[in-house]
Each structure stands twice: as C-alpha cells, then as structure tokens.
Short mmCIF file of C-alpha atoms in Angstrom, two decimals:
data_model
loop_
_atom_site.label_atom_id
_atom_site.label_comp_id
_atom_site.label_asym_id
_atom_site.label_seq_id
_atom_site.Cartn_x
_atom_site.Cartn_y
_atom_site.Cartn_z
CA MET A 1 40.57 -48.42 71.11
CA THR A 2 41.97 -48.99 68.08
CA VAL A 3 40.43 -47.38 64.96
CA GLU A 4 40.72 -49.42 61.60
CA VAL A 5 42.83 -47.84 59.07
CA GLU A 6 42.18 -48.35 55.37
CA LYS A 7 44.62 -48.92 52.81
CA LEU A 8 42.82 -47.42 49.97
CA ALA A 9 39.78 -45.53 49.78
CA ILE A 10 38.55 -44.30 46.08
CA ILE A 11 35.74 -41.40 45.84
CA GLY A 12 33.86 -42.28 42.87
CA SER A 13 32.21 -44.76 40.67
CA GLY A 14 32.70 -44.51 37.22
CA PRO A 15 35.46 -46.22 34.94
CA ALA A 16 38.03 -44.53 36.42
CA GLY A 17 36.71 -45.38 39.88
CA TRP A 18 35.82 -49.04 38.98
CA THR A 19 39.19 -49.98 37.40
CA ALA A 20 40.77 -48.56 40.18
CA ALA A 21 38.94 -50.76 42.32
CA ILE A 22 39.29 -53.91 40.17
CA TYR A 23 43.38 -53.14 39.98
CA ALA A 24 43.73 -52.24 43.86
CA SER A 25 41.30 -55.55 44.97
CA ARG A 26 43.13 -57.91 42.78
CA ALA A 27 46.60 -56.25 44.58
CA GLY A 28 44.92 -57.60 47.99
CA LEU A 29 44.11 -53.81 49.12
CA SER A 30 40.61 -54.71 49.67
CA PRO A 31 39.64 -51.05 48.73
CA ILE A 32 36.38 -49.16 49.99
CA VAL A 33 34.84 -47.20 47.03
CA PHE A 34 32.36 -44.61 48.10
CA GLU A 35 30.16 -44.74 44.83
CA GLY A 36 27.68 -41.66 45.52
CA ALA A 37 23.98 -41.46 46.53
CA LEU A 38 21.37 -41.45 44.92
CA THR A 39 19.55 -38.59 45.87
CA ALA A 40 17.31 -35.95 44.40
CA GLU A 41 20.10 -33.33 44.78
CA ASN A 42 22.49 -35.35 42.92
CA GLN A 43 20.20 -36.17 39.99
CA GLU A 44 19.49 -32.45 39.65
CA ALA A 45 23.19 -32.07 39.68
CA GLY A 46 23.71 -34.58 37.11
CA ARG A 47 26.26 -36.54 39.67
CA LEU A 48 24.49 -39.65 40.04
CA PRO A 49 26.28 -42.91 40.79
CA MET A 50 27.94 -44.89 38.16
CA GLY A 51 29.52 -41.96 36.36
CA GLN A 52 28.84 -40.19 32.97
CA LEU A 53 29.01 -43.23 31.12
CA ALA A 54 26.16 -44.41 32.76
CA THR A 55 23.93 -41.84 30.95
CA THR A 56 25.26 -42.76 27.35
CA SER A 57 23.48 -45.08 25.44
CA LEU A 58 25.11 -46.34 22.40
CA VAL A 59 28.86 -47.01 23.33
CA GLU A 60 30.71 -47.93 19.89
CA ASN A 61 34.14 -47.39 21.03
CA TYR A 62 34.71 -49.05 24.21
CA PRO A 63 37.16 -51.93 23.49
CA GLY A 64 35.44 -55.61 24.15
CA PHE A 65 32.04 -54.64 23.43
CA PRO A 66 31.34 -55.38 19.95
CA ALA A 67 27.72 -55.52 17.95
CA GLY A 68 25.63 -58.35 19.65
CA ASP A 69 22.91 -59.18 22.04
CA LEU A 70 24.27 -58.68 25.78
CA ARG A 71 21.14 -59.97 27.58
CA ALA A 72 21.66 -63.22 28.83
CA TYR A 73 25.46 -62.47 29.80
CA LEU A 74 23.82 -59.56 31.87
CA LYS A 75 21.54 -61.50 33.47
CA ASP A 76 24.62 -64.22 34.43
CA ALA A 77 27.14 -61.60 35.54
CA LEU A 78 24.33 -59.29 37.51
CA SER A 79 22.77 -59.74 40.63
CA GLU A 80 18.67 -59.20 40.23
CA GLU A 81 19.01 -56.25 42.62
CA ARG A 82 21.34 -54.53 40.08
CA GLN A 83 19.50 -55.78 36.82
CA TYR A 84 16.83 -53.41 37.58
CA ALA A 85 18.53 -50.30 36.01
CA LEU A 86 19.05 -52.09 32.58
CA PRO A 87 16.48 -52.19 30.06
CA LEU A 88 17.26 -56.01 29.58
CA ASP A 89 14.07 -56.46 27.55
CA THR A 90 15.62 -53.88 24.82
CA PHE A 91 19.04 -55.60 24.49
CA ASP A 92 18.73 -56.93 20.98
CA GLU A 93 20.18 -56.35 17.47
CA GLU A 94 17.18 -53.98 16.55
CA SER A 95 17.58 -51.89 19.48
CA TYR A 96 21.50 -51.59 20.10
CA PRO A 97 22.72 -52.65 16.31
CA ARG A 98 26.22 -51.42 17.13
CA GLY A 99 27.44 -52.13 20.67
CA ALA A 100 26.71 -52.10 24.31
CA THR A 101 25.19 -49.32 26.27
CA GLY A 102 26.86 -47.27 28.88
CA PRO A 103 24.67 -48.35 32.04
CA ALA A 104 25.71 -52.12 30.89
CA ILE A 105 29.56 -51.52 30.98
CA VAL A 106 29.56 -49.44 34.06
CA GLU A 107 27.69 -52.25 35.98
CA LEU A 108 30.12 -54.97 34.65
CA MET A 109 32.68 -53.07 35.85
CA ARG A 110 31.19 -52.52 39.26
CA ARG A 111 30.28 -56.55 39.57
CA GLN A 112 33.92 -57.51 38.49
CA ALA A 113 35.11 -54.87 41.13
CA GLU A 114 32.86 -56.77 43.65
CA ASN A 115 33.80 -60.12 42.73
CA PHE A 116 37.61 -59.42 43.85
CA GLY A 117 36.55 -58.27 47.26
CA ALA A 118 35.84 -54.14 46.47
CA ARG A 119 33.52 -53.28 49.34
CA VAL A 120 31.01 -50.26 48.24
CA VAL A 121 29.44 -47.77 50.17
CA SER A 122 26.14 -45.73 48.66
CA GLU A 123 27.10 -42.92 49.95
CA ASP A 124 29.19 -39.25 48.97
CA VAL A 125 32.07 -38.17 50.26
CA VAL A 126 31.30 -34.73 51.77
CA LYS A 127 34.49 -33.49 53.38
CA VAL A 128 38.27 -34.69 53.36
CA ASP A 129 41.00 -34.09 55.88
CA PHE A 130 44.41 -34.34 53.76
CA SER A 131 46.59 -32.37 56.20
CA ARG A 132 48.20 -35.73 57.65
CA ARG A 133 47.84 -39.45 57.21
CA PRO A 134 45.76 -41.51 57.92
CA PHE A 135 43.53 -39.35 55.75
CA LYS A 136 39.99 -38.33 57.32
CA LEU A 137 36.92 -39.07 54.83
CA THR A 138 33.26 -37.88 56.18
CA ASP A 139 30.58 -39.11 54.29
CA SER A 140 26.90 -37.81 53.84
CA GLU A 141 25.50 -40.36 56.55
CA GLY A 142 27.84 -38.55 59.05
CA GLY A 143 30.43 -41.44 59.00
CA THR A 144 34.22 -41.05 58.95
CA THR A 145 36.82 -43.33 57.33
CA LEU A 146 40.64 -43.23 57.99
CA THR A 147 42.70 -44.44 55.01
CA GLU A 148 46.40 -44.29 54.27
CA THR A 149 45.87 -43.53 50.16
CA VAL A 150 42.94 -41.93 48.50
CA VAL A 151 42.06 -42.23 44.85
CA VAL A 152 39.91 -39.28 43.74
CA ALA A 153 37.80 -40.30 40.74
CA THR A 154 34.58 -38.12 40.88
CA GLY A 155 34.32 -37.15 37.41
CA ALA A 156 32.59 -34.39 36.22
CA SER A 157 28.54 -33.29 35.69
CA ALA A 158 26.53 -31.32 33.44
CA ARG A 159 26.35 -27.78 32.64
CA TRP A 160 23.38 -25.60 32.69
CA LEU A 161 22.29 -22.92 30.60
CA GLY A 162 21.60 -20.69 33.78
CA LEU A 163 18.07 -19.86 32.84
CA ASP A 164 15.29 -19.38 35.56
CA SER A 165 13.19 -20.86 33.16
CA GLU A 166 15.24 -23.86 33.13
CA THR A 167 15.44 -24.34 36.66
CA ARG A 168 11.29 -24.20 36.97
CA PHE A 169 11.12 -27.06 34.60
CA LYS A 170 13.85 -29.15 35.99
CA ASN A 171 12.15 -32.90 36.06
CA ASN A 172 9.41 -31.65 34.16
CA GLY A 173 10.76 -31.64 30.91
CA VAL A 174 14.01 -30.09 31.40
CA SER A 175 16.98 -32.56 31.70
CA ALA A 176 20.40 -33.05 31.42
CA CYS A 177 20.44 -36.86 31.00
CA ALA A 178 18.60 -38.17 27.84
CA VAL A 179 19.19 -41.60 28.53
CA CYS A 180 17.80 -41.31 32.12
CA ASP A 181 14.63 -39.70 31.16
CA GLY A 182 14.29 -39.72 27.23
CA ALA A 183 12.14 -42.77 27.31
CA LEU A 184 9.09 -41.26 29.45
CA PRO A 185 5.94 -41.11 28.00
CA ARG A 186 5.97 -37.28 27.88
CA TYR A 187 8.48 -37.59 25.30
CA ARG A 188 7.07 -40.08 22.88
CA GLU A 189 6.16 -39.20 19.59
CA ARG A 190 6.53 -35.44 20.10
CA ALA A 191 8.94 -32.88 19.29
CA VAL A 192 11.96 -32.15 21.96
CA ALA A 193 14.80 -30.20 21.67
CA VAL A 194 18.75 -30.80 22.27
CA VAL A 195 21.18 -28.17 23.40
CA GLY A 196 24.74 -28.22 22.29
CA GLY A 197 27.08 -29.36 19.30
CA GLY A 198 29.41 -31.75 20.84
CA ASP A 199 29.58 -35.30 20.97
CA VAL A 200 27.35 -35.72 24.04
CA ALA A 201 24.71 -33.25 22.34
CA CYS A 202 24.84 -35.69 19.25
CA GLU A 203 24.42 -38.71 20.97
CA ASP A 204 21.62 -37.29 22.96
CA ALA A 205 19.99 -36.52 19.64
CA LEU A 206 20.33 -39.67 18.27
CA TYR A 207 18.97 -41.42 21.16
CA MET A 208 15.97 -39.17 21.11
CA SER A 209 15.47 -39.79 17.52
CA ARG A 210 14.25 -43.40 18.61
CA PHE A 211 11.29 -42.08 21.10
CA ALA A 212 10.47 -38.37 19.72
CA SER A 213 8.88 -37.41 16.36
CA GLU A 214 11.57 -34.80 15.75
CA VAL A 215 14.74 -33.35 17.47
CA TYR A 216 15.77 -29.81 17.07
CA LEU A 217 19.48 -29.59 17.83
CA ILE A 218 20.17 -26.10 18.91
CA HIS A 219 23.83 -24.96 18.72
CA ARG A 220 25.13 -21.50 18.85
CA ARG A 221 27.50 -22.08 15.89
CA ASP A 222 27.21 -23.02 12.27
CA GLU A 223 28.90 -26.56 12.58
CA LEU A 224 28.92 -29.44 15.00
CA ARG A 225 31.88 -29.76 17.41
CA ALA A 226 31.46 -33.36 17.58
CA SER A 227 33.28 -35.98 16.04
CA LYS A 228 33.16 -36.27 11.97
CA ALA A 229 31.83 -39.77 12.48
CA LEU A 230 28.95 -38.59 14.84
CA ALA A 231 27.99 -35.36 13.41
CA SER A 232 27.59 -37.39 9.95
CA ARG A 233 25.38 -39.69 11.52
CA VAL A 234 22.96 -36.76 13.02
CA LEU A 235 22.89 -34.62 9.96
CA ALA A 236 22.26 -37.54 7.71
CA HIS A 237 19.15 -38.46 10.01
CA SER A 238 15.77 -37.78 9.06
CA LYS A 239 13.95 -36.74 12.43
CA ILE A 240 17.10 -34.55 13.78
CA ARG A 241 16.68 -30.89 12.51
CA PRO A 242 19.97 -28.73 13.22
CA VAL A 243 19.09 -25.24 14.55
CA TRP A 244 22.38 -23.35 13.51
CA ASN A 245 23.39 -19.91 14.85
CA SER A 246 21.01 -19.94 18.01
CA VAL A 247 20.61 -19.84 22.03
CA VAL A 248 17.86 -20.94 24.27
CA ALA A 249 16.22 -17.53 25.51
CA GLU A 250 13.59 -19.05 27.39
CA ILE A 251 11.95 -22.25 27.80
CA LEU A 252 8.10 -22.01 27.86
CA GLY A 253 5.56 -23.98 29.99
CA ASP A 254 3.23 -24.08 33.17
CA ASP A 255 3.09 -25.78 35.92
CA GLU A 256 0.57 -28.32 34.89
CA ARG A 257 2.19 -29.25 31.38
CA GLY A 258 5.78 -28.75 32.08
CA VAL A 259 7.61 -27.68 29.00
CA VAL A 260 5.88 -26.91 25.49
CA GLY A 261 8.32 -25.06 23.68
CA VAL A 262 11.34 -23.18 23.40
CA ARG A 263 11.92 -19.32 22.55
CA VAL A 264 15.38 -19.57 20.59
CA LYS A 265 17.20 -16.45 19.46
CA SER A 266 19.93 -15.90 16.65
CA VAL A 267 23.41 -15.05 18.09
CA GLY A 268 24.43 -11.81 17.56
CA ARG A 269 20.83 -10.70 16.77
CA SER A 270 18.68 -8.37 18.70
CA ASP A 271 15.65 -9.90 20.77
CA GLU A 272 13.50 -9.45 17.93
CA GLU A 273 15.15 -11.62 15.81
CA SER A 274 13.55 -15.04 17.79
CA ARG A 275 11.00 -17.65 17.07
CA GLU A 276 9.49 -20.22 19.02
CA LEU A 277 9.65 -24.19 18.90
CA GLU A 278 7.09 -26.12 20.09
CA VAL A 279 8.90 -29.04 22.08
CA SER A 280 7.97 -31.61 25.04
CA GLY A 281 11.17 -31.37 26.47
CA VAL A 282 14.62 -29.79 26.74
CA PHE A 283 17.92 -31.80 26.98
CA VAL A 284 20.75 -29.57 27.76
CA ALA A 285 24.23 -31.10 26.74
CA ILE A 286 26.65 -28.05 26.68
CA GLY A 287 29.66 -29.76 28.58
CA ARG A 288 30.44 -30.78 32.01
CA ARG A 289 32.31 -29.46 34.99
CA PRO A 290 34.53 -31.44 37.40
CA ASN A 291 33.21 -32.44 40.51
CA VAL A 292 35.56 -30.93 43.02
CA ASP A 293 33.48 -28.65 45.40
CA PHE A 294 33.89 -31.79 47.94
CA LEU A 295 37.62 -30.95 48.05
CA ASP A 296 37.32 -27.37 49.59
CA GLY A 297 40.75 -26.53 48.23
CA ALA A 298 42.36 -29.85 49.49
CA LEU A 299 44.15 -30.57 46.17
CA GLU A 300 45.43 -27.94 43.74
CA LEU A 301 43.57 -27.70 40.85
CA THR A 302 44.80 -26.32 37.26
CA GLU A 303 43.32 -23.22 35.76
CA SER A 304 40.57 -25.28 34.08
CA GLY A 305 39.39 -26.57 37.44
CA VAL A 306 40.59 -30.11 37.09
CA VAL A 307 42.59 -31.56 39.97
CA LYS A 308 46.21 -30.83 38.87
CA ARG A 309 48.74 -33.82 38.52
CA PRO A 310 52.28 -32.19 39.10
CA THR A 311 54.15 -34.60 37.57
CA PRO A 312 53.58 -35.59 33.95
CA PHE A 313 52.41 -39.41 33.50
CA TYR A 314 52.04 -39.83 37.26
CA SER A 315 48.76 -40.04 39.11
CA GLY A 316 49.66 -38.22 42.20
CA THR A 317 48.51 -35.06 42.95
CA SER A 318 49.71 -32.41 45.33
CA VAL A 319 49.03 -33.97 48.23
CA SER A 320 51.32 -37.55 48.72
CA GLY A 321 49.36 -40.22 49.30
CA VAL A 322 46.24 -39.09 47.25
CA PHE A 323 46.10 -40.07 43.46
CA VAL A 324 43.49 -39.17 40.71
CA ALA A 325 41.85 -40.60 37.98
CA GLY A 326 39.35 -39.81 35.20
CA ASP A 327 37.44 -36.85 34.15
CA VAL A 328 38.20 -35.10 37.28
CA ALA A 329 41.58 -34.82 36.07
CA ASP A 330 41.01 -34.82 32.37
CA ASP A 331 40.04 -31.57 30.67
CA ARG A 332 41.15 -32.86 26.95
CA TYR A 333 39.92 -36.04 26.27
CA ARG A 334 37.17 -37.27 28.46
CA GLN A 335 36.60 -40.59 27.37
CA GLY A 336 35.78 -43.91 29.26
CA VAL A 337 38.54 -45.67 27.81
CA VAL A 338 40.93 -42.92 29.04
CA ALA A 339 38.93 -42.97 32.30
CA ALA A 340 39.43 -46.06 33.04
CA GLY A 341 43.34 -46.53 31.99
CA SER A 342 43.91 -43.60 34.52
CA GLY A 343 42.06 -45.59 37.14
CA ALA A 344 44.34 -48.34 36.50
CA CYS A 345 47.21 -45.81 36.62
CA ALA A 346 46.04 -44.53 40.21
CA ALA A 347 45.60 -47.95 41.63
CA LEU A 348 49.12 -48.95 40.84
CA ASP A 349 50.65 -45.74 42.10
CA ALA A 350 48.60 -45.98 45.55
CA GLU A 351 49.91 -49.81 45.58
CA ARG A 352 53.59 -48.56 45.07
CA PHE A 353 52.95 -45.75 47.52
CA LEU A 354 52.10 -48.02 49.96
CA ASN A 355 55.04 -50.48 49.34
CA GLU A 356 57.35 -47.79 49.66
CA TYR A 357 56.08 -46.95 53.22
CA SER A 358 55.83 -50.67 53.85
CA ILE A 359 52.25 -50.26 54.65
CA CYS A 360 51.03 -53.20 52.39
#
C-alpha cells in the first residue's frame, strides 16, 4: 500500500503561515496548512487559529491597507462562511478611520492561499517526528501526515498574571483578547482594566475605549513601553487612566456576577499600600510566549524560548528540511509584516530544499 507523502506541511495560520502557503502554492507545492482547532482549551491559552494579528483591532502599519471602507471588497473576496467572524456592519470610516482590522487582513490572506490551491486542516498538530524524512505529524484528531518538508509558524500566545483569581474568572470578566471579548454587553458603558504597558496593552486600551466608560491602564512602571506614537494616543485619550507603578494583587468578583473589581498594590511597597478599582473586566496584555510545546524538544530553541535559526538570514532550523517563520522564532520584532516576510522566506527555502533533493 502506497502512503501519500506531502511536499510541504505548514503548521500555523497567522501572517507567517498564510504567506508561506501563498508562496508555496504558487510554486506548485500544494501545501497542507494546519490552521489549528477552534477549541475552548485553545481559547483559554490564547492560541486560536489565525494568529495574534486576528486579535488586533486597528492595524495602521500593514502595507497596502490605508484608510477606507473595506466592506464591499471583503464581501466579494470571502465566502459567507468566513464572513461570520468579521463585523462587516462596522467597517466604515467612523469605526475604522485609519486602516483595516487584524481579522480582516488574516482572512484575506487565508482566502489568497486557498485561491492558489493551499489545503486547510482545522486541527492542531500535537506531535511531530523529525528524526527522519519523510517527517511525521500527528494532529488533534489522531490523523497522521507524512511530509518531506515542514514550516513551523505557530506564533506565540498570551502570558497570564498567574493569580488564582485570574483563573477563576477567565471567560467571566478576565480575558487576554480585547478584540475577541471587548464588545460583550458586560463591558459596555462600564469601567474596565487593561494590564500592561507595551503595544498590545495600549492597543487593547484604545479598543476598549470604544465600549467602556473608562479604562484603567495598570502598569508596573512609570512610563509606557509602547511605541511613541501609540503611547501618545493613549495618554491623550480622555477615557484612559494610567495607574502607574502598580500591579494587580487580586481580581475581585463572584460566580454570579463575574469580575466586579481589582485590587492593585504599588510596586515595592507593603500589602497595606493597595486600593480597589471597580471594573467589570480585566484584559491581560503582558506579553506572549512562543507556541513550541508540541515540538517536545524536536527542534533546538534559543535561551528566550523561540525556535533557533542556526544560520543568519535563513529560515532553516536544527533539523534539515524543517523551516520556521513568524513569532515562534522572533523575540525581537514581533510584527505582522515581519512575520509575513519570514513566511515568504520559509516557503522559498523549502522549495529550494525540495529542488535540491529532486523532490519537486
């Protein structure tokens, strides 16, 4: 019995994965893309399909998406089945005055990859065997795929505060994705808290200002780490109130109402130096960690935990024939456009590898 062997399998579905799929499909490699499963476990861990860009509200810096009304194009480009995740009724100048949204961009990438013949599997890869070629991938439904090359583009997921009260109120007022949950009725015209001081925290604070009555931005330092342009917008916003030099000590609430407040304490002071803020939700935005658990040591990692690329400017990993792209290998830039570029590089490197071994 002959077992079919794929030329290329792509694990991940953010900008890196879809760009790799576009390039590989146009090269005739007919890649199979494991976009991930839409499960409660993945939602809780912050690693839903479509990557981090899909959780970003306003995207001003992705080339090719200036201000404008995207509704007509999106409705024409995407199937009705894929449009359900996009708030097309709010794609107007008033709601999105400066650019497109993250979900719209990655949905268009997905459609473009499919246009050229990429095949999409809505499952997670839970186990890999890179000990010999063809490589073996096992998915979350128990299926196995043999492939000559692999592109790992699994991105990164949210870091949590590690509080017991945080775990208790996840999905009941605690979230790591403002874009996913921020429009829910429980947050409308009520105060919320965003924890963090980087770009993601600032983006979440600005996004929540559209719905909440006020937004407390809780940060352990006395200045934001976000880009200057983004930080300036946050600090000038009438609804956003920075809470400097503070950390969340406890999230307050009960099982019936969910989150009703947070207790914050000043950094470097005793527990007595604390105060409570009345909020209906807490959005945690304190960073991301590479999604590498499924590799189980199959690839070498760097000290910071991302997949190691032994040769500069090359997407190859510690295993010949396995390539990497996006935030799972990037602990420096972590930008959608950089991830997309690295996806193109990984697909080109995979194609050249296959040509070298006369597999194409």
